[in-house]
Short mmCIF file of C-alpha atoms in Angstrom, two decimals:
data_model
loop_
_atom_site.label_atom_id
_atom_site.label_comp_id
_atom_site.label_asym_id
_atom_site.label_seq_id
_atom_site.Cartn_x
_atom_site.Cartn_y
_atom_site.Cartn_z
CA UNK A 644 27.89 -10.92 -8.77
CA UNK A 645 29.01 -12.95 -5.94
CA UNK A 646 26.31 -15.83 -4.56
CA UNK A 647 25.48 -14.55 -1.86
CA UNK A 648 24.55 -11.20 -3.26
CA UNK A 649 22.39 -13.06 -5.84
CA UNK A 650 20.86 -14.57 -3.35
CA UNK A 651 20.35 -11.87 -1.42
CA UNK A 652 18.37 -10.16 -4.16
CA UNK A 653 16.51 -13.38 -5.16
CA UNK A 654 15.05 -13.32 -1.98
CA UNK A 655 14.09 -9.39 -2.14
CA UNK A 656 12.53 -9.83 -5.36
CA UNK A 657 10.39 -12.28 -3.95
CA UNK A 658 9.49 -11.05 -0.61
CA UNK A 659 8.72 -7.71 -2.57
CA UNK A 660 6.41 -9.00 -4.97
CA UNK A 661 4.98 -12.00 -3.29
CA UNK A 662 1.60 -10.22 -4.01
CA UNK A 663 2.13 -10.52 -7.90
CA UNK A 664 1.83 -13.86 -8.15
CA UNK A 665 -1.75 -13.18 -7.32
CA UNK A 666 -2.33 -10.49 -10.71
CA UNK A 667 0.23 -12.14 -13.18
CA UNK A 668 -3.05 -12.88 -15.24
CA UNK A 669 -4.47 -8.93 -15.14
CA UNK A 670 -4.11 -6.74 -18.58
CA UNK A 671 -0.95 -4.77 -18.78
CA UNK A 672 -1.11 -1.57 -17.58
CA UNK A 673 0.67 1.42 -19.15
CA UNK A 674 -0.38 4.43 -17.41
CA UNK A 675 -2.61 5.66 -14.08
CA UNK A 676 -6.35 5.51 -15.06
CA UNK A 677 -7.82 8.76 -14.43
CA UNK A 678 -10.85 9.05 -12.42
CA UNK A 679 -13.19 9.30 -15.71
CA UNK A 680 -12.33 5.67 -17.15
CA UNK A 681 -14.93 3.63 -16.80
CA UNK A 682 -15.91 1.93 -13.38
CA UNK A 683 -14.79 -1.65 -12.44
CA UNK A 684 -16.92 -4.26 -11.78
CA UNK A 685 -17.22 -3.83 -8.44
CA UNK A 686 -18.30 -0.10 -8.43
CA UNK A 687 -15.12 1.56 -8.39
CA UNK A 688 -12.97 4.00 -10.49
CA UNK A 689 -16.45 5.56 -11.56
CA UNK A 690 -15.66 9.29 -12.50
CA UNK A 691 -19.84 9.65 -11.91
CA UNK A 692 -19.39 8.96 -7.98
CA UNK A 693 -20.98 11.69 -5.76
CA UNK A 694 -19.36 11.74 -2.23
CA UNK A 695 -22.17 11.36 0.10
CA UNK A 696 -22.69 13.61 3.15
CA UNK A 697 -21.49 11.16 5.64
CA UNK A 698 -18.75 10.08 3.40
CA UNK A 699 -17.06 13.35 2.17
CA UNK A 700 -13.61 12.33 1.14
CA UNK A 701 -13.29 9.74 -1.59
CA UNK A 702 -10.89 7.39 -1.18
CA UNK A 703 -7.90 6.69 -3.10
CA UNK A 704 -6.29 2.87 -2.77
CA UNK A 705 -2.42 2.22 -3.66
CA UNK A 706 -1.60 -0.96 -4.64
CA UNK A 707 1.78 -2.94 -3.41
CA UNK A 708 4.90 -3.73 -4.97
CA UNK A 709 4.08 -5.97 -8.22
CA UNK A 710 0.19 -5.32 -7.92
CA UNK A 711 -2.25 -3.38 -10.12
CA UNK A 712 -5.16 -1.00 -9.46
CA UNK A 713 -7.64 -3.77 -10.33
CA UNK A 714 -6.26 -7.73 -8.52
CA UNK A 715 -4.86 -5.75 -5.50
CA UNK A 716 -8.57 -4.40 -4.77
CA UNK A 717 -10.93 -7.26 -5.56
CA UNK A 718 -11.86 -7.44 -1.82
CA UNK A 719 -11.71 -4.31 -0.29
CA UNK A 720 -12.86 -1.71 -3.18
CA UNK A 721 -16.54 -3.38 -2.61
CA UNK A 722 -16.21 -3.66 0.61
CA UNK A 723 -16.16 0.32 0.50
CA UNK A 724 -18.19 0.78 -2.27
CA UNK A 725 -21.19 -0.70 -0.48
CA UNK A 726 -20.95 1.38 2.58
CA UNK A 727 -21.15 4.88 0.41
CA UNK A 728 -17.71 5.77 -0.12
CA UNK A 729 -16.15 6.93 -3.50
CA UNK A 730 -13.22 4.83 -4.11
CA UNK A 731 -10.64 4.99 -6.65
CA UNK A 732 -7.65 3.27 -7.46
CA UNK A 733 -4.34 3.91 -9.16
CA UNK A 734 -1.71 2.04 -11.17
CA UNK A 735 1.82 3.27 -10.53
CA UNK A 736 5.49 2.31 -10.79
CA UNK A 737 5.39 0.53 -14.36
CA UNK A 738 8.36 -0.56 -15.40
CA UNK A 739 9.17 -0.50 -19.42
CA UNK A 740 9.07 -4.46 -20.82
CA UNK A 741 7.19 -5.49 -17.52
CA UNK A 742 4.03 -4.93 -18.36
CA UNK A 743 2.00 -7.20 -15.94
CA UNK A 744 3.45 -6.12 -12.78
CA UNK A 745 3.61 -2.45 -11.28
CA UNK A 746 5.14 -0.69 -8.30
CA UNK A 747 8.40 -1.84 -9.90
CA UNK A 748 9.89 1.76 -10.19
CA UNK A 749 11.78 4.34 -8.04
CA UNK A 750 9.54 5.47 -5.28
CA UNK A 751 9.75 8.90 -5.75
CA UNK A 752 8.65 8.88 -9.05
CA UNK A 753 5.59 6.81 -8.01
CA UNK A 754 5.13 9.58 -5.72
CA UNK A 755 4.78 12.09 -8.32
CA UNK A 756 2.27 9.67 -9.75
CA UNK A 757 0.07 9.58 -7.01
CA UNK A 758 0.74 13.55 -6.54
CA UNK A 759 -0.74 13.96 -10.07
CA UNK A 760 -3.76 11.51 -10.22
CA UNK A 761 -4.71 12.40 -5.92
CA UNK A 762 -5.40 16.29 -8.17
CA UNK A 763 -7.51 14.27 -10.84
CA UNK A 764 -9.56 12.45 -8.09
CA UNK A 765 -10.43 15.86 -6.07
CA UNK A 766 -11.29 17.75 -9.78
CA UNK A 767 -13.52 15.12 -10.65
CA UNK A 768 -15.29 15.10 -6.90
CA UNK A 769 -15.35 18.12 -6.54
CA UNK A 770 -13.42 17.55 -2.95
CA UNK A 771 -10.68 18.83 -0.79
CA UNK A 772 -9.17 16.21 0.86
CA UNK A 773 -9.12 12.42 -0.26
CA UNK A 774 -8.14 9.44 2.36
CA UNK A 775 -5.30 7.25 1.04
CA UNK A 776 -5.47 3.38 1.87
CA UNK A 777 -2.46 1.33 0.39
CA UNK A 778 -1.02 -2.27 0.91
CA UNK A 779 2.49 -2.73 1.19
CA UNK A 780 4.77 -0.52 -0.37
CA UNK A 781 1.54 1.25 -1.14
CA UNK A 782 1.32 1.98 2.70
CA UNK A 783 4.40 3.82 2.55
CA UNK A 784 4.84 5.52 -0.47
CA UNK A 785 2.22 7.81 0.34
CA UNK A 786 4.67 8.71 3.10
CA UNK A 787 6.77 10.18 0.43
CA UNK A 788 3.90 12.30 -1.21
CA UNK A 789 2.79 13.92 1.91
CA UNK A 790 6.74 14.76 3.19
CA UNK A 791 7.87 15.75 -0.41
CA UNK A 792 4.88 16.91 -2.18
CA UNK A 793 2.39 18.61 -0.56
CA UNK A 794 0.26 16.10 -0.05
CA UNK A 795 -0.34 17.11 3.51
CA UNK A 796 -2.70 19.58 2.28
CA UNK A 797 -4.61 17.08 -0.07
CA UNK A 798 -5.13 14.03 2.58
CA UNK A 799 -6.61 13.58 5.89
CA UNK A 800 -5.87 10.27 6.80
CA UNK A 801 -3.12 7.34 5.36
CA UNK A 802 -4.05 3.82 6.13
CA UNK A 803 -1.51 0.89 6.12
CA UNK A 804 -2.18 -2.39 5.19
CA UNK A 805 1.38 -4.13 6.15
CA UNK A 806 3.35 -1.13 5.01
CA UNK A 807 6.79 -1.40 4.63
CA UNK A 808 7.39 1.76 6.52
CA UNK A 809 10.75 1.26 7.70
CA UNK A 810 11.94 -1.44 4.97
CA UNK A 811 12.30 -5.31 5.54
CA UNK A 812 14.95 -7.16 6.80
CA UNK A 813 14.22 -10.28 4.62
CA UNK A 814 14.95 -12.86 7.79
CA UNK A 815 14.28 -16.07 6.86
CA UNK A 816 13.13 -14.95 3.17
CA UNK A 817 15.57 -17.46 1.65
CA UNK A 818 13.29 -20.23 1.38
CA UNK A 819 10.94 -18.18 -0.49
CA UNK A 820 13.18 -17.96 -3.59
CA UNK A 821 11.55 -21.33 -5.02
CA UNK A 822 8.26 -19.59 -5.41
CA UNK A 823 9.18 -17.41 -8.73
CA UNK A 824 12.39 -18.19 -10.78
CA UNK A 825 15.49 -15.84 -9.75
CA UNK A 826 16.48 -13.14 -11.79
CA UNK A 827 19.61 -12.23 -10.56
CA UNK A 828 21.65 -9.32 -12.00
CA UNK A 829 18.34 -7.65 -13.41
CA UNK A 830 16.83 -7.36 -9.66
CA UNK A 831 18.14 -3.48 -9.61
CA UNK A 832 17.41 -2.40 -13.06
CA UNK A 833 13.80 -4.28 -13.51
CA UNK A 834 12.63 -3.03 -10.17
CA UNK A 835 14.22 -0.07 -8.12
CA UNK A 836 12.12 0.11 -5.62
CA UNK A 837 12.64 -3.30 -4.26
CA UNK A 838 15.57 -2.68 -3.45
CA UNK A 839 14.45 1.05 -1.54
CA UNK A 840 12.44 -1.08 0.58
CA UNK A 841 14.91 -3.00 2.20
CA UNK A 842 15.78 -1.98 5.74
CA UNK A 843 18.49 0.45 5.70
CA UNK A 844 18.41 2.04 2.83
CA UNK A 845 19.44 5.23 1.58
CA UNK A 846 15.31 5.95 0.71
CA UNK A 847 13.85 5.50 3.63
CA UNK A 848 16.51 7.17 5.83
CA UNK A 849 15.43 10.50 4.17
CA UNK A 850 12.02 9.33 4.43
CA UNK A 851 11.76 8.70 8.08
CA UNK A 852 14.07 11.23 8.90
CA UNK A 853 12.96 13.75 10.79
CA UNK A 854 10.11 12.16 12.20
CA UNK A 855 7.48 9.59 10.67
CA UNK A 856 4.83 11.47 10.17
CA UNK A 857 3.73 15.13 9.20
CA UNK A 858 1.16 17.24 10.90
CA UNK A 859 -2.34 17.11 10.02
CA UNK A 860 -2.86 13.73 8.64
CA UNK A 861 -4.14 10.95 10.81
CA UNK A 862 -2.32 7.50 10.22
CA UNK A 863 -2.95 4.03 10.65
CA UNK A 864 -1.05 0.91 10.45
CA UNK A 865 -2.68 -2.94 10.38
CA UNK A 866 0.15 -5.31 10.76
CA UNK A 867 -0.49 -8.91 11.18
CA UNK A 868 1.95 -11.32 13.38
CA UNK A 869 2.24 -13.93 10.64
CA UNK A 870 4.21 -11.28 8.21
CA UNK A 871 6.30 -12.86 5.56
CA UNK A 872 7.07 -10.37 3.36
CA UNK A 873 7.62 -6.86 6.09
CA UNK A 874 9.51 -8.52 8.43
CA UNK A 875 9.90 -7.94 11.62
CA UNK A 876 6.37 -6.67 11.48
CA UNK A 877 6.98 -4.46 14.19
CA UNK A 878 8.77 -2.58 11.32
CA UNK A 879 5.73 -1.03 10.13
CA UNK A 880 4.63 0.54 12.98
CA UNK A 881 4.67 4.23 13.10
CA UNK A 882 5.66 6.77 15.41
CA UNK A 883 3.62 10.21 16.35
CA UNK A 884 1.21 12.22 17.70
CA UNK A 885 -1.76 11.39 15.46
CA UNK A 886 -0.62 7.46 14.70
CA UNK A 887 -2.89 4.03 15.76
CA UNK A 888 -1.11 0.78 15.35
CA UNK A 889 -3.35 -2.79 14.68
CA UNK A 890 -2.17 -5.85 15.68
CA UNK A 891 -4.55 -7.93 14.34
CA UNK A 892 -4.08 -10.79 15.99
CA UNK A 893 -4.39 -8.05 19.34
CA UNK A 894 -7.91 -8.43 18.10
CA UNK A 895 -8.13 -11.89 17.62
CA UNK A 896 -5.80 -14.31 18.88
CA UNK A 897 -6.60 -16.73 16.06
CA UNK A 898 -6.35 -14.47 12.76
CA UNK A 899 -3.38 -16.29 11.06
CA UNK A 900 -3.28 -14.04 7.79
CA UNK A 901 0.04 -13.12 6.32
CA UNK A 902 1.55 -10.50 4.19
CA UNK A 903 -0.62 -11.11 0.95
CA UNK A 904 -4.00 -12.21 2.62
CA UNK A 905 -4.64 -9.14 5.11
CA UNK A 906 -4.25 -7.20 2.07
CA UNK A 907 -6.52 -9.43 -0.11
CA UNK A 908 -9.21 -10.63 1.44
CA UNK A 909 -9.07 -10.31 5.67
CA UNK A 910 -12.32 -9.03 6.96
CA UNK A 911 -10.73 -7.97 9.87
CA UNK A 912 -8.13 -6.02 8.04
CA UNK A 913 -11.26 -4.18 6.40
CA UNK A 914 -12.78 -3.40 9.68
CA UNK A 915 -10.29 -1.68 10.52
CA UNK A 916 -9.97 0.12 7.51
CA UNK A 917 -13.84 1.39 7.51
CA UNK A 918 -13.07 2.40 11.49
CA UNK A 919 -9.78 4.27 10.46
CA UNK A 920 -11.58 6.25 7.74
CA UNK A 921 -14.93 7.37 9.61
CA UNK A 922 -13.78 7.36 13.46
CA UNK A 923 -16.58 8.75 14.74
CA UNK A 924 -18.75 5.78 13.88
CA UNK A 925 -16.15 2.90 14.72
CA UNK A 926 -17.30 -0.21 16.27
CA UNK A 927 -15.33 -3.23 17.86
CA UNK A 928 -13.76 -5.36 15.60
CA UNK A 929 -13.92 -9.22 16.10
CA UNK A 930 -12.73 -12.55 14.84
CA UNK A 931 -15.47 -12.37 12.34
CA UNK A 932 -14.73 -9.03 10.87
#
């Protein structure tokens, strides 16, 4: 492998799972907990839930690229949790012999993940439709389930957290390469989908091909300025008749979070995220949240 193709994929690995430095310390995780396991600390994954009147649709959240169903969630899944929603979360893309990291494999299989435990979440319910919030490649990927697998039918709204809808161009991702150690040759074979997200490739051309979205689900996007990982972060922006598109700092001029942070922990981001999935009872949202 020449240098600068090693380098090349040292900095996608990186930009692609800057959110696992964050979970390195999480249990492995072998397969998708089904709705029945028992519920996390903060009142989610509980196969028990009832879906309240005013909050119909439970919501399933999709980690990103090197996260897990539990680290990636820490903020929001309360956040949801306390105003009446359902909320469930998934583990997807394991890789064999990387056991602390997920979203490592080919997206399309992922897909069929999600297609299989979005069926679980809706038996155990008792629902029709869910509503899908994911971070990072877990923004997109959903894109793939509602295109390829019916999932149309099965959702009623996507949200994006700093989705890598239509890939990254790793500018200026270089420097980044100091933050994990480089792996080199194994980038393709340890995690396929990295390299699917990278702007360009032969994944998301049949993916956004066609259009970006597919009738009947509403989407939403929440991109900040201060993107690192999805860059430009224009790139996640969607296209279509039933599409809103955040700019965070649109909303507040001094929100500085980047790639990892508006998917961790920004109130803002959350905001959002609450207005996107009940509409009719959005309110502003301001510097404070």
């Amino acid at each position: 492998m020449t240098p600068v193709r090693k380098r090349a994929l040292r900095s996608a690995v990186v930009a692609l799972t800057a959110c696992a430095v964050t979970g390195l310390t999480a249990p492995p995780a072998t397969a998708s907990a089904p709705p029945a396991a028992p519920a996390s600390a903060g009142g989610w994954n509980d196969g028990s839930c009832e879906p309240a009147p005013e909050h119909p649709r439970p919501v399933v959240l999709v980690h990103g690229t090197g996260g897990n169903r539990i680290d990636n969630w820490l903020g929001l899944a309360p956040y949801l949790v306390q105003r009446g929603y359902c909320v469930y979360s998934l583990d997807y893309g394991q890789r064999p012999g990387v056991p602390l990291v997920n979203g490592l494999g080919p997206i399309e299989e992922s897909a069929e993940q999600l297609d299989v435990y979005v069926d679980e979440v809706l038996a155990a319910t008792g629902s029709r439709e869910v509503d899908i919030v994911g971070h990072s490649q877990g923004g997109m990927m959903p894109r793939q389930y509602l295109k390829f697998h019916g999932g149309a039918e099965k959702v009623n709204a996507l949200v994006g957290i700093a989705p890598s809808n239509h890939g990254t161009s790793l500018s200026g991702l270089s420097a980044l390469a100091d933050l994990i150690p480089p792996v080199g040759d194994t980038v393709e074979d340890l995690g396929p989908s990295l390299m699917q997200q990278r702007e360009g490739s032969d994944f998301l051309r049949r993916l956004n091909e066609g259009g970006d979205t597919v009738p009947g689900v509403a989407y939403t996007v929440i991109a900040t300025r201060y993107d690192q990982v999805v860059t430009p972060y224009q790139s996640q922006f969607l296209k279509g008749p039933d599409v809103k598109n955040v700019l965070l700092q649109d909303l507040c001029p001094a929100n500085v979070s980047e790639h990892v942070a508006v998917g961790l922990a920004d109130r803002m981001a959350f905001h959002e995220v609450a207005n996107a999935l009940d509409p009719a009872r959005a309110t502003p949202t301001t510097c404070t949240g």
